[in-house]
Coordinates of C-alpha atoms in Angstrom, one line a residue:
Chain P
M1 CA 46.5 28.7 34.1
S2 CA 46.0 25.2 35.5
F3 CA 45.4 22.2 33.5
R4 CA 41.9 22.0 35.0
S5 CA 40.7 25.3 33.6
L6 CA 38.3 25.3 30.8
G7 CA 40.6 27.5 28.7
V8 CA 42.9 24.5 28.4
M9 CA 40.5 21.6 28.5
V10 CA 37.9 22.8 26.0
P11 CA 40.3 23.5 23.1
L12 CA 42.0 20.2 23.9
L13 CA 38.8 18.2 23.9
L14 CA 37.4 20.1 20.9
G15 CA 40.7 19.3 19.0
L16 CA 40.4 15.6 19.8
L17 CA 36.7 15.6 18.8
G18 CA 37.7 17.3 15.5
V19 CA 40.4 14.8 14.7
L20 CA 38.1 11.9 15.5
S21 CA 35.2 13.3 13.4
L22 CA 37.5 13.7 10.4
L23 CA 38.7 10.2 10.8
S24 CA 35.2 9.0 11.1
L25 CA 34.1 10.7 8.0
G26 CA 37.1 9.3 6.1
A27 CA 37.0 5.8 7.4
G28 CA 34.4 3.1 6.8
P29 CA 33.7 -0.1 5.1
V30 CA 34.1 1.7 1.7
D31 CA 37.5 3.2 1.1
I32 CA 37.4 6.8 0.1
P33 CA 40.8 8.6 0.0
P34 CA 41.2 11.5 2.5
A35 CA 41.7 14.0 -0.3
K36 CA 38.4 13.1 -1.8
V37 CA 36.6 13.4 1.5
A38 CA 38.0 16.8 2.0
A39 CA 36.9 17.8 -1.5
L40 CA 33.4 16.5 -0.9
L41 CA 33.2 18.3 2.4
A42 CA 34.4 21.5 0.8
G43 CA 31.4 21.3 -1.5
R44 CA 33.2 20.3 -4.6
S45 CA 31.5 17.6 -6.5
G46 CA 33.1 14.2 -6.6
E47 CA 31.9 10.9 -7.8
E48 CA 28.2 10.6 -7.1
V49 CA 28.4 7.4 -5.0
E50 CA 31.2 8.8 -2.8
A51 CA 29.3 12.0 -2.3
V52 CA 26.2 10.1 -1.2
I53 CA 28.3 8.0 1.2
V54 CA 30.1 10.9 2.8
R55 CA 27.2 13.5 2.9
D56 CA 24.1 11.3 3.3
I57 CA 25.4 8.3 5.2
R58 CA 28.5 9.2 7.2
L59 CA 27.8 12.8 8.0
P60 CA 24.3 12.5 9.6
R61 CA 25.5 9.5 11.5
L62 CA 28.6 11.5 12.8
L63 CA 26.4 14.4 13.9
L64 CA 24.0 12.0 15.7
A65 CA 27.0 10.4 17.5
I66 CA 28.1 13.9 18.7
L67 CA 24.6 15.0 19.7
V68 CA 23.6 11.7 21.5
G69 CA 27.0 11.4 23.2
A70 CA 26.9 15.0 24.4
A71 CA 23.3 14.7 25.6
L72 CA 23.8 11.4 27.5
A73 CA 26.9 12.6 29.2
Q74 CA 25.5 15.9 30.3
S75 CA 22.2 14.3 31.4
G76 CA 24.2 11.9 33.4
A77 CA 26.2 14.7 35.1
A78 CA 23.0 16.5 36.0
M79 CA 21.4 13.3 37.4
Q80 CA 24.5 12.6 39.5
G81 CA 24.1 16.1 40.8
F82 CA 20.4 15.8 41.4
F83 CA 20.6 12.5 43.3
Q84 CA 24.0 13.2 44.8
N85 CA 24.8 9.7 44.0
P86 CA 27.7 8.4 41.8
M87 CA 25.6 5.5 40.5
A88 CA 23.1 7.8 38.9
D89 CA 22.9 7.9 35.1
P90 CA 20.5 9.4 32.5
Y91 CA 18.3 6.2 32.7
I92 CA 17.8 6.2 36.4
V93 CA 14.2 7.4 36.4
G94 CA 13.2 4.7 33.9
V95 CA 13.8 6.5 30.6
S96 CA 15.6 3.6 29.1
S97 CA 13.1 1.0 30.2
G98 CA 10.1 3.1 29.0
A99 CA 11.8 3.6 25.7
A100 CA 12.7 -0.1 25.4
L101 CA 9.0 -1.0 26.1
G102 CA 7.8 1.6 23.5
A103 CA 10.3 0.3 20.9
T104 CA 9.5 -3.3 21.6
L105 CA 5.8 -2.7 21.3
A106 CA 6.3 -1.0 17.9
L107 CA 8.6 -3.8 16.7
T108 CA 6.3 -6.7 17.9
L109 CA 3.2 -5.1 16.6
S110 CA 5.0 -4.4 13.3
L111 CA 4.2 -0.7 13.5
D112 CA 6.3 0.0 10.5
F113 CA 5.0 3.4 9.8
W114 CA 7.0 6.5 9.0
V115 CA 6.2 10.1 9.9
Y116 CA 8.4 12.5 8.1
G117 CA 11.0 9.8 7.7
I118 CA 11.0 8.9 11.3
S119 CA 10.1 5.3 12.1
G120 CA 7.3 4.3 14.4
V121 CA 9.9 2.6 16.5
A122 CA 11.7 5.8 17.3
L123 CA 8.5 7.7 18.0
S124 CA 7.1 4.9 20.1
A125 CA 10.4 4.8 22.1
F126 CA 10.3 8.5 22.7
G127 CA 6.6 8.2 23.8
G128 CA 7.5 5.4 26.2
A129 CA 10.4 7.3 27.7
L130 CA 8.2 10.4 28.2
L131 CA 5.3 8.5 29.7
V132 CA 7.5 6.7 32.2
T133 CA 9.3 10.0 33.2
L134 CA 6.0 11.7 33.7
L135 CA 4.6 8.8 35.8
V136 CA 7.7 8.7 38.0
Y137 CA 7.6 12.4 38.4
G138 CA 3.8 12.4 39.3
L139 CA 4.1 9.4 41.6
A140 CA 7.1 10.7 43.5
R141 CA 5.9 14.2 44.0
R142 CA 5.0 15.2 47.5
G143 CA 3.4 18.7 47.6
G144 CA 5.8 20.8 45.6
R145 CA 8.8 18.7 46.6
L146 CA 10.6 15.8 44.9
P147 CA 12.2 13.7 47.7
V148 CA 15.4 12.1 46.2
T149 CA 14.9 8.6 47.6
L150 CA 11.3 8.6 46.5
V151 CA 12.2 9.5 42.9
L152 CA 15.0 7.0 42.9
L153 CA 12.9 4.1 44.2
T154 CA 9.8 5.0 42.0
G155 CA 12.2 5.1 39.0
V156 CA 13.7 1.7 39.9
A157 CA 10.2 0.2 40.3
M158 CA 8.9 1.6 37.1
G159 CA 11.9 0.5 35.2
A160 CA 11.5 -3.1 36.5
L161 CA 7.8 -3.1 35.6
C162 CA 8.6 -1.9 32.0
S163 CA 11.4 -4.4 31.7
A164 CA 9.1 -7.2 32.7
L165 CA 6.5 -6.1 30.1
T166 CA 9.3 -5.9 27.5
S167 CA 10.4 -9.5 28.4
F168 CA 6.8 -10.8 27.9
L169 CA 6.6 -9.1 24.5
M170 CA 9.9 -10.4 23.5
I171 CA 9.2 -14.1 24.4
S172 CA 6.0 -14.0 22.4
S173 CA 7.6 -12.4 19.3
N174 CA 9.1 -14.2 16.2
P175 CA 12.8 -14.6 15.7
F176 CA 13.0 -11.7 13.2
D177 CA 11.4 -9.2 15.6
M178 CA 13.4 -10.7 18.5
Q179 CA 16.7 -10.0 16.7
R180 CA 15.6 -6.5 15.9
I181 CA 14.5 -5.9 19.5
L182 CA 17.8 -7.2 20.9
F183 CA 19.8 -5.0 18.5
W184 CA 17.7 -2.0 19.4
L185 CA 18.2 -2.7 23.2
M186 CA 22.0 -2.7 22.7
G187 CA 21.9 0.7 21.0
S188 CA 23.0 1.5 17.5
L189 CA 23.3 4.4 15.1
A190 CA 23.2 2.1 12.1
S191 CA 21.3 3.3 9.1
R192 CA 20.3 6.6 10.7
R193 CA 19.5 9.4 8.3
W194 CA 19.3 13.2 8.2
E195 CA 15.6 12.9 9.2
H196 CA 16.8 11.6 12.6
V197 CA 19.2 14.5 12.9
H198 CA 16.4 16.9 12.2
M199 CA 14.1 15.1 14.6
V200 CA 16.4 15.5 17.6
W201 CA 18.8 18.3 17.2
P202 CA 16.4 21.1 18.4
Q203 CA 15.4 19.1 21.5
L204 CA 19.0 18.1 22.3
V205 CA 20.5 21.6 21.8
A206 CA 17.6 23.2 23.8
G207 CA 18.0 20.6 26.6
M208 CA 21.7 21.1 26.8
V209 CA 21.5 24.9 27.0
F210 CA 18.7 24.5 29.5
L211 CA 20.8 22.4 31.9
Q212 CA 23.8 24.7 31.5
V213 CA 21.7 27.7 32.7
F214 CA 21.1 25.9 36.0
A215 CA 24.7 24.8 36.4
R216 CA 25.4 27.5 39.0
D217 CA 22.3 26.9 41.0
L218 CA 23.1 23.2 41.1
N219 CA 26.5 24.0 42.5
L220 CA 25.0 26.1 45.2
I221 CA 22.4 23.4 46.1
L222 CA 25.1 20.8 46.4
Q223 CA 27.0 23.0 48.8
G224 CA 24.0 23.0 51.1
E225 CA 20.3 23.6 50.4
E226 CA 20.0 25.9 53.4
S227 CA 22.7 28.3 52.2
A228 CA 21.4 28.1 48.6
R229 CA 18.1 29.3 49.7
Y230 CA 19.8 32.3 51.5
L231 CA 21.5 33.1 48.2
G232 CA 18.1 33.4 46.5
V233 CA 17.9 29.9 44.8
D234 CA 14.4 28.4 44.5
V235 CA 15.8 25.0 45.4
E236 CA 12.7 22.9 44.8
R237 CA 12.0 24.6 41.5
V238 CA 15.6 24.2 40.2
R239 CA 15.6 20.5 41.2
R240 CA 12.3 19.9 39.5
L241 CA 13.5 21.5 36.3
L242 CA 16.9 19.7 36.4
L243 CA 15.2 16.3 36.7
V244 CA 12.8 17.0 33.9
G245 CA 15.4 18.6 31.7
A246 CA 17.8 15.8 32.1
S247 CA 15.2 13.1 31.6
L248 CA 13.9 14.8 28.4
L249 CA 17.4 15.0 27.1
A250 CA 17.9 11.3 27.7
A251 CA 14.6 10.5 26.1
A252 CA 15.3 12.3 22.9
A253 CA 18.7 10.6 22.7
V254 CA 17.4 7.2 23.3
A255 CA 14.6 7.6 20.7
V256 CA 17.2 7.8 17.9
S257 CA 20.0 5.6 19.3
G258 CA 18.5 2.9 21.3
I259 CA 19.9 2.2 24.7
I260 CA 23.6 3.2 24.9
G261 CA 25.0 2.5 28.4
F262 CA 28.1 3.7 30.1
V263 CA 28.4 7.1 28.4
G264 CA 26.0 8.9 30.8
L265 CA 27.4 7.1 33.9
V266 CA 31.2 7.2 33.5
V267 CA 31.9 10.2 31.3
P268 CA 30.8 12.7 34.0
H269 CA 33.0 10.9 36.5
L270 CA 35.9 11.0 34.1
M271 CA 35.4 14.7 33.5
R272 CA 35.1 15.4 37.2
L273 CA 38.5 13.9 37.6
L274 CA 39.8 16.2 34.8
V275 CA 38.0 19.5 35.4
G276 CA 36.7 19.2 39.0
P277 CA 33.1 19.3 40.4
D278 CA 32.0 22.7 39.3
H279 CA 29.0 22.0 37.0
R280 CA 29.6 25.2 34.9
K281 CA 32.8 23.4 33.7
L282 CA 31.6 19.8 34.2
F283 CA 28.6 20.1 31.9
P284 CA 30.5 21.3 28.8
A285 CA 33.5 19.0 29.5
S286 CA 31.1 16.1 29.8
M287 CA 29.3 17.0 26.6
L288 CA 32.7 17.0 24.7
G289 CA 33.8 13.8 26.5
G290 CA 30.5 12.1 25.6
A291 CA 30.7 13.1 22.0
I292 CA 34.3 12.0 21.7
L293 CA 33.5 8.5 23.2
L294 CA 30.5 8.0 21.0
V295 CA 32.1 9.1 17.8
G296 CA 35.0 6.8 18.5
A297 CA 32.7 3.9 19.4
D298 CA 30.5 4.4 16.3
L299 CA 33.5 4.3 14.1
M300 CA 34.5 0.9 15.6
A301 CA 30.9 -0.3 15.4
R302 CA 31.0 0.4 11.6
V303 CA 34.3 -1.0 10.7
L304 CA 35.3 -3.8 13.1
V305 CA 33.0 -6.6 11.7
E306 CA 32.0 -4.9 8.4
P307 CA 29.8 -5.4 6.5
A308 CA 27.9 -6.3 9.6
E309 CA 27.6 -3.8 12.5
L310 CA 28.3 -4.1 16.2
P311 CA 26.0 -2.7 18.8
I312 CA 27.5 0.6 19.9
G313 CA 26.5 0.1 23.6
A314 CA 28.9 -2.8 23.9
I315 CA 31.8 -0.8 22.5
T316 CA 31.3 2.2 24.7
S317 CA 31.6 0.0 27.8
A318 CA 34.5 -2.0 26.4
L319 CA 36.4 1.2 25.4
G320 CA 35.7 3.4 28.4
C321 CA 35.7 1.0 31.4
P322 CA 39.4 0.1 31.3
F323 CA 40.4 3.7 31.0
F324 CA 38.1 4.7 33.8
L325 CA 39.4 1.9 36.1
F326 CA 42.9 3.1 35.3
L327 CA 42.0 6.6 36.4
L328 CA 40.3 5.4 39.5
A329 CA 43.3 3.3 40.5
R330 CA 45.6 6.3 40.1
R331 CA 43.6 8.4 42.5
R332 CA 44.9 8.4 46.1
Q333 CA 41.8 9.8 47.8
A334 CA 38.9 7.5 48.2
V335 CA 36.3 10.2 47.3
L336 CA 35.1 11.3 43.9
Chain B
M1 CA -8.9 18.3 -34.8
V2 CA -7.8 15.1 -36.4
N3 CA -4.2 16.2 -36.0
K4 CA -4.8 16.7 -32.3
A5 CA -6.3 13.2 -32.0
I6 CA -3.3 11.7 -33.7
L7 CA -1.0 13.6 -31.5
L8 CA -2.9 12.5 -28.4
G9 CA -3.0 8.9 -29.7
S10 CA 0.7 8.7 -30.4
A11 CA 1.4 10.3 -27.0
L12 CA -0.8 7.7 -25.4
A13 CA 1.0 4.9 -27.3
C14 CA 4.4 6.3 -26.2
W15 CA 3.2 6.4 -22.7
L16 CA 1.9 2.8 -22.9
V17 CA 5.1 1.6 -24.3
S18 CA 7.2 3.2 -21.6
A19 CA 4.7 2.1 -19.0
A20 CA 5.1 -1.5 -20.2
Q21 CA 8.9 -1.2 -19.7
A22 CA 8.5 0.3 -16.2
I23 CA 7.1 -1.9 -13.6
E24 CA 5.6 -1.0 -10.2
M25 CA 4.7 -3.6 -7.6
E26 CA 3.8 -3.6 -3.9
D27 CA 6.2 -5.7 -1.8
D28 CA 5.5 -8.0 1.1
L29 CA 6.0 -5.2 3.6
G30 CA 3.5 -2.9 1.9
A31 CA 5.9 -0.6 0.2
R32 CA 5.9 0.1 -3.5
A33 CA 8.9 -0.5 -5.7
R34 CA 9.1 1.1 -9.2
L35 CA 11.7 -0.1 -11.7
E36 CA 12.0 1.8 -15.0
K37 CA 13.7 -1.2 -16.7
P38 CA 14.7 -4.7 -15.7
P39 CA 17.3 -4.5 -12.9
Q40 CA 21.0 -5.2 -14.0
R41 CA 22.7 -4.8 -10.6
I42 CA 20.9 -6.5 -7.8
V43 CA 21.8 -6.7 -4.1
S44 CA 20.4 -9.5 -2.1
L45 CA 20.0 -9.0 1.7
A46 CA 19.1 -12.6 2.5
P47 CA 20.6 -16.1 1.7
S48 CA 17.1 -17.2 0.5
N49 CA 16.9 -14.2 -1.9
T50 CA 20.3 -15.1 -3.2
E51 CA 19.2 -18.7 -3.9
L52 CA 16.0 -17.5 -5.5
L53 CA 17.9 -15.0 -7.8
F54 CA 20.4 -17.7 -8.9
A55 CA 17.6 -20.2 -9.5
L56 CA 16.0 -17.6 -11.8
G57 CA 19.2 -17.4 -13.8
L58 CA 19.9 -13.9 -12.5
G59 CA 23.1 -14.8 -10.7
K60 CA 25.3 -12.8 -13.1
R61 CA 23.3 -9.6 -12.1
V62 CA 23.8 -10.1 -8.4
V63 CA 26.5 -7.5 -7.2
G64 CA 26.1 -7.7 -3.4
V65 CA 25.1 -10.5 -0.9
T66 CA 25.3 -11.1 2.8
E67 CA 28.0 -12.9 4.7
Y68 CA 25.7 -15.9 5.1
C69 CA 25.0 -16.4 1.4
N70 CA 26.8 -19.7 0.9
Y71 CA 24.7 -21.2 -1.8
P72 CA 25.1 -21.7 -4.7
E73 CA 28.9 -21.7 -4.5
E74 CA 29.3 -18.8 -7.0
A75 CA 27.5 -16.5 -4.5
Q76 CA 30.3 -16.9 -2.0
S77 CA 32.8 -14.9 -4.1
L78 CA 30.4 -11.9 -4.5
E79 CA 30.9 -8.6 -2.6
K80 CA 29.5 -8.9 1.0
V81 CA 27.5 -5.9 1.9
A82 CA 25.5 -7.1 4.9
G83 CA 25.4 -9.4 7.9
Y84 CA 22.4 -11.2 9.1
N85 CA 20.2 -8.4 10.5
T86 CA 22.6 -5.5 10.0
M87 CA 24.0 -4.1 6.8
S88 CA 26.6 -1.6 5.8
L89 CA 24.5 1.1 4.2
E90 CA 27.6 2.6 2.5
K91 CA 28.7 -0.7 1.1
V92 CA 25.2 -1.3 -0.4
V93 CA 25.3 2.2 -1.9
A94 CA 28.9 1.7 -3.2
V95 CA 28.0 -1.3 -5.4
Q96 CA 25.4 1.0 -7.1
P97 CA 22.4 -1.4 -7.2
D98 CA 19.3 -0.7 -9.3
L99 CA 17.4 -3.2 -7.1
V100 CA 17.8 -4.3 -3.5
L101 CA 16.0 -7.5 -2.7
A102 CA 15.3 -7.4 1.1
A103 CA 13.6 -9.7 3.5
R104 CA 11.5 -9.3 6.6
G105 CA 14.4 -10.0 9.0
N106 CA 16.5 -7.1 7.6
D107 CA 17.5 -3.9 9.3
L108 CA 14.3 -2.1 8.3
E109 CA 15.7 1.3 9.3
G110 CA 18.5 0.6 6.7
V111 CA 15.9 -0.5 4.1
E112 CA 14.1 2.8 4.6
S113 CA 17.4 4.7 4.3
L114 CA 18.0 3.0 1.0
R115 CA 14.6 3.9 -0.3
R116 CA 15.2 7.5 0.7
L117 CA 18.5 7.5 -1.1
G118 CA 16.6 6.6 -4.2
T119 CA 17.4 2.9 -4.5
P120 CA 14.4 0.7 -5.4
V121 CA 13.9 -1.9 -2.6
F122 CA 11.6 -4.9 -2.8
A123 CA 11.1 -6.9 0.4
L124 CA 10.0 -10.5 0.5
D125 CA 8.2 -12.1 3.5
I126 CA 7.7 -15.8 2.6
Q127 CA 6.2 -18.0 5.3
S128 CA 4.9 -21.0 3.4
V129 CA 5.5 -23.2 0.4
G130 CA 2.5 -21.6 -1.3
Q131 CA 3.9 -18.1 -0.7
L132 CA 7.3 -19.3 -2.0
L133 CA 5.8 -20.3 -5.3
K134 CA 3.9 -17.0 -5.6
A135 CA 7.0 -15.0 -4.7
I136 CA 8.9 -16.7 -7.5
E137 CA 6.3 -15.5 -10.0
R138 CA 6.4 -11.9 -8.6
L139 CA 10.1 -11.8 -8.6
G140 CA 10.2 -13.0 -12.2
R141 CA 7.8 -10.2 -13.1
L142 CA 9.8 -7.6 -11.2
T143 CA 13.1 -8.6 -12.8
G144 CA 11.9 -9.3 -16.3
A145 CA 12.6 -13.0 -15.9
E146 CA 9.1 -14.2 -16.4
E147 CA 9.9 -17.2 -18.4
E148 CA 12.5 -18.6 -16.0
A149 CA 10.1 -17.9 -13.1
A150 CA 7.3 -19.8 -14.8
K151 CA 9.6 -22.7 -15.4
L152 CA 11.0 -22.7 -11.8
K153 CA 7.5 -22.3 -10.3
G154 CA 6.2 -25.2 -12.6
Q155 CA 9.1 -27.5 -11.6
L156 CA 8.8 -26.8 -7.8
G157 CA 5.0 -27.0 -7.9
Q158 CA 5.2 -30.3 -9.7
R159 CA 7.5 -31.7 -7.0
V160 CA 5.1 -30.5 -4.3
R161 CA 2.1 -32.1 -6.1
R162 CA 4.1 -35.4 -6.4
V163 CA 4.4 -35.4 -2.6
E164 CA 0.7 -34.6 -2.2
K165 CA -0.2 -37.4 -4.6
A166 CA 2.0 -39.9 -2.8
L167 CA 0.1 -39.1 0.5
E168 CA -3.3 -39.4 -1.1
G169 CA -5.3 -42.0 0.8
V170 CA -2.8 -42.0 3.7
E171 CA -4.9 -41.3 6.8
E172 CA -2.2 -41.5 9.4
R173 CA -0.7 -38.2 10.6
P174 CA 2.3 -38.9 12.8
R175 CA 2.9 -36.4 15.6
V176 CA 6.1 -34.5 14.5
M177 CA 8.3 -31.9 16.2
W178 CA 11.1 -29.7 15.0
G179 CA 13.8 -28.9 17.6
Y180 CA 16.9 -29.9 19.4
W181 CA 16.8 -31.9 22.7
S182 CA 17.9 -29.1 25.0
D183 CA 15.8 -28.0 27.9
P184 CA 13.7 -25.9 27.2
V185 CA 13.1 -26.9 23.6
Y186 CA 12.7 -24.1 21.1
T187 CA 10.2 -25.4 18.6
A188 CA 8.2 -24.2 15.7
G189 CA 4.5 -23.4 16.2
K190 CA 1.6 -22.0 14.2
S191 CA 2.2 -19.7 11.2
T192 CA 5.8 -20.8 10.7
M193 CA 7.2 -22.1 7.4
I194 CA 8.3 -25.3 9.3
D195 CA 4.6 -25.9 10.3
D196 CA 3.5 -25.5 6.7
V197 CA 6.1 -28.0 5.5
F198 CA 5.1 -30.5 8.2
A199 CA 1.4 -30.2 7.2
L200 CA 2.2 -30.7 3.5
A201 CA 4.4 -33.7 4.4
G202 CA 1.5 -35.3 6.2
G203 CA 2.6 -34.7 9.7
D204 CA 0.8 -33.3 12.8
N205 CA 3.1 -30.6 14.1
V206 CA 2.9 -30.8 18.0
G207 CA 4.3 -27.3 18.2
R208 CA 0.8 -26.0 17.2
R209 CA -0.5 -27.0 20.6
A210 CA 1.4 -24.1 22.2
E211 CA 0.8 -20.4 21.8
G212 CA 3.0 -18.3 19.6
A213 CA 5.1 -19.0 16.5
W214 CA 8.2 -20.1 18.3
P215 CA 7.2 -21.6 21.6
Q216 CA 9.8 -22.6 24.2
V217 CA 8.6 -25.7 26.0
S218 CA 9.8 -27.8 28.8
L219 CA 10.5 -31.6 28.7
E220 CA 7.3 -32.3 30.5
T221 CA 5.3 -30.6 27.7
I222 CA 7.1 -32.8 25.2
L223 CA 6.3 -35.9 27.2
A224 CA 2.6 -34.9 27.0
W225 CA 2.8 -34.1 23.3
A226 CA 4.6 -37.5 22.7
P227 CA 6.0 -36.7 19.3
Q228 CA 6.5 -39.9 17.1
V229 CA 9.1 -38.2 14.9
I230 CA 11.6 -35.4 15.5
F231 CA 13.4 -33.5 12.9
T232 CA 16.4 -31.5 13.9
T233 CA 18.5 -29.0 12.0
Y234 CA 21.3 -29.2 14.6
V235 CA 23.2 -32.1 16.0
P236 CA 26.2 -31.4 18.3
G237 CA 29.2 -32.8 16.6
G238 CA 27.6 -32.8 13.2
P239 CA 24.8 -34.8 11.5
D240 CA 27.0 -38.0 11.6
S241 CA 26.8 -38.2 15.3
L242 CA 23.1 -38.4 15.4
G243 CA 23.2 -42.2 16.1
G244 CA 25.4 -41.6 19.2
E245 CA 23.1 -38.8 20.4
M246 CA 20.0 -41.1 20.1
A247 CA 21.8 -43.8 22.1
R248 CA 22.6 -41.2 24.7
L249 CA 19.0 -39.9 24.8
R250 CA 17.6 -43.5 25.4
A251 CA 19.4 -43.4 28.8
V252 CA 18.2 -39.9 29.8
D253 CA 15.2 -39.8 32.2
G254 CA 12.3 -38.2 30.5
W255 CA 13.7 -38.2 27.0
K256 CA 13.8 -42.0 27.0
N257 CA 10.1 -42.0 27.3
V258 CA 9.5 -39.9 24.2
P259 CA 8.1 -42.1 21.3
A260 CA 10.5 -40.7 18.7
V261 CA 13.5 -41.5 20.9
Q262 CA 12.2 -45.1 21.7
Q263 CA 11.5 -45.8 18.0
G264 CA 14.8 -44.1 16.9
R265 CA 12.9 -41.8 14.6
I266 CA 15.0 -38.6 15.0
Y267 CA 16.1 -37.3 11.6
Y268 CA 18.5 -34.6 10.5
V269 CA 17.3 -32.2 7.9
E270 CA 19.6 -29.6 6.5
G271 CA 18.8 -26.2 8.2
D272 CA 19.5 -24.2 5.0
W273 CA 16.8 -26.2 3.2
L274 CA 14.1 -26.1 5.9
T275 CA 14.6 -22.6 7.4
R276 CA 15.4 -20.6 4.2
P277 CA 12.4 -19.6 2.2
G278 CA 14.3 -20.5 -1.0
P279 CA 13.9 -23.1 -3.8
R280 CA 15.5 -25.8 -1.6
L281 CA 12.5 -25.7 0.8
V282 CA 10.9 -28.2 -1.6
Q283 CA 13.9 -30.5 -1.0
A284 CA 13.2 -30.3 2.7
L285 CA 9.5 -31.1 2.1
E286 CA 10.4 -34.2 0.1
H287 CA 13.0 -35.3 2.7
I288 CA 10.6 -34.9 5.6
A289 CA 7.6 -36.5 3.8
R290 CA 9.8 -39.6 2.9
H291 CA 10.8 -40.0 6.6
L292 CA 7.2 -39.5 7.9
H293 CA 5.6 -41.8 5.5
P294 CA 8.3 -44.2 4.1
A295 CA 5.6 -46.7 2.9
A296 CA 3.9 -44.1 0.7
F297 CA 7.0 -43.4 -1.2
E298 CA 8.0 -47.1 -1.8
G299 CA 7.0 -48.8 -5.0
P300 CA 7.9 -48.8 -8.6

């Protein structure tokens, strides 16, 4: 059994994720001894405040980090496959710019309403991301086909338009809202609750399973559309579904976390170096890799400058880039 | 029948007594806060809130503050549970507050999380001297410090009235601007607290001529506005180097044509006084009024 096989990589990555998760539940601005954390997780009652901190503050946040990290990394892997372009990431069709515009609108208009515990900001971000994705999809469609270059350029143009509108809104907002917008744009899991977990887990899990189902077809398409067709793959349909699935996955993630960069771009590359280009392996490996990176980054976001918080997007890049550059430098071949 | 009435009456009386103990108020962000009894463990999520609480004599009940709560000095040694616009939810929860005093600029997602965890939160959004005085009264009611609040409100209100009285009959309204001489200049426009203070101090805030609360304007706009007085809360090298800065500006093209620079009427005002909606805002008002209308404050 080679190192690249899933039988080795999955337990390895799962183990790492497990260790990091325990660390993340145990560590934070408030010191809670590991024995107490274990007791609390086992359901035994502890001091009330510590139980609240571990169960209602740290646990939902950890689950969101795992879900969002996994979703972004898998979405990125699918986008890179769809566009056959190493620069592709989950935000390439304008999901992030649409979400940013939606969130900024909600923040500047002070739409501080709550629906089942979900803020107007998160809902508005999700709406913006959906709207932009649908627009790009509609504008770039030619007959039943989705030409890659057209999707790419339409996405870039829509993204730029949304960013411009976001800038206008920001410049006319007051300093309080400006601070909140900036922090949202840099991505954060600060103060997220169980309601956020409940809001996104069904979509994220469904999206991840959905993409996994098409992993084999994507492999075949990448080996040549012609031969994929002979093998019975409805190429256009699969590509459409992949694009929509990956965008929706990113949209749901962005709605609760703000814009977290790097995870969706580099984790898939990292995992391709580890498990190879087969999407049946690459998808699960990327999900685990993304979850690991985000759990680690969120832990640092919470403790490095406590009691304040760092934006998680800055940490993911600062953590992951040097490691990625190191792996790139070690590779002899020029191709990914 | 009579028994029933007595029973009902006494039940009503009990309810009234407990209702008098409990207090429910709507905060400045439209959320309701309900306190069963006067709070004993208060977390402040803004430097201005900390100053207000201490001024109301509630300093001993404050159990958590932000990293920026530097006044009064006793506040500096308290547990830090938040940054400027981010907070550590778990640190707030860990100090077990029975009231969290928030502000508009806080992480509102975190504020909502606190509410859902069962912690009463009261958020203030003070944008003018008038609102500050009202907020003091409401805060006093919420915390059971009505007497202290009435006293503080009375004292501050009197100082504001003294400024207004001194300015009675003064027709002149010097054009005044808040900002630092960078390019573009970030200044205070309509509906800001600074604008309100300038108006009370008998000034004509030139920032009102632009759109938005915090307009960023270029030097040519400032030349057109021709402010006669500039108040700054920031001087590179500290307030003591203001003289040197003014000498330097007199030689800078454009700036040397601004009336405030020509007449040497650039003044430093402590940022913590002017930009924090706390009790020291009135100090900023007095300071600014004296510099705008020195003649009105002369005399016996």
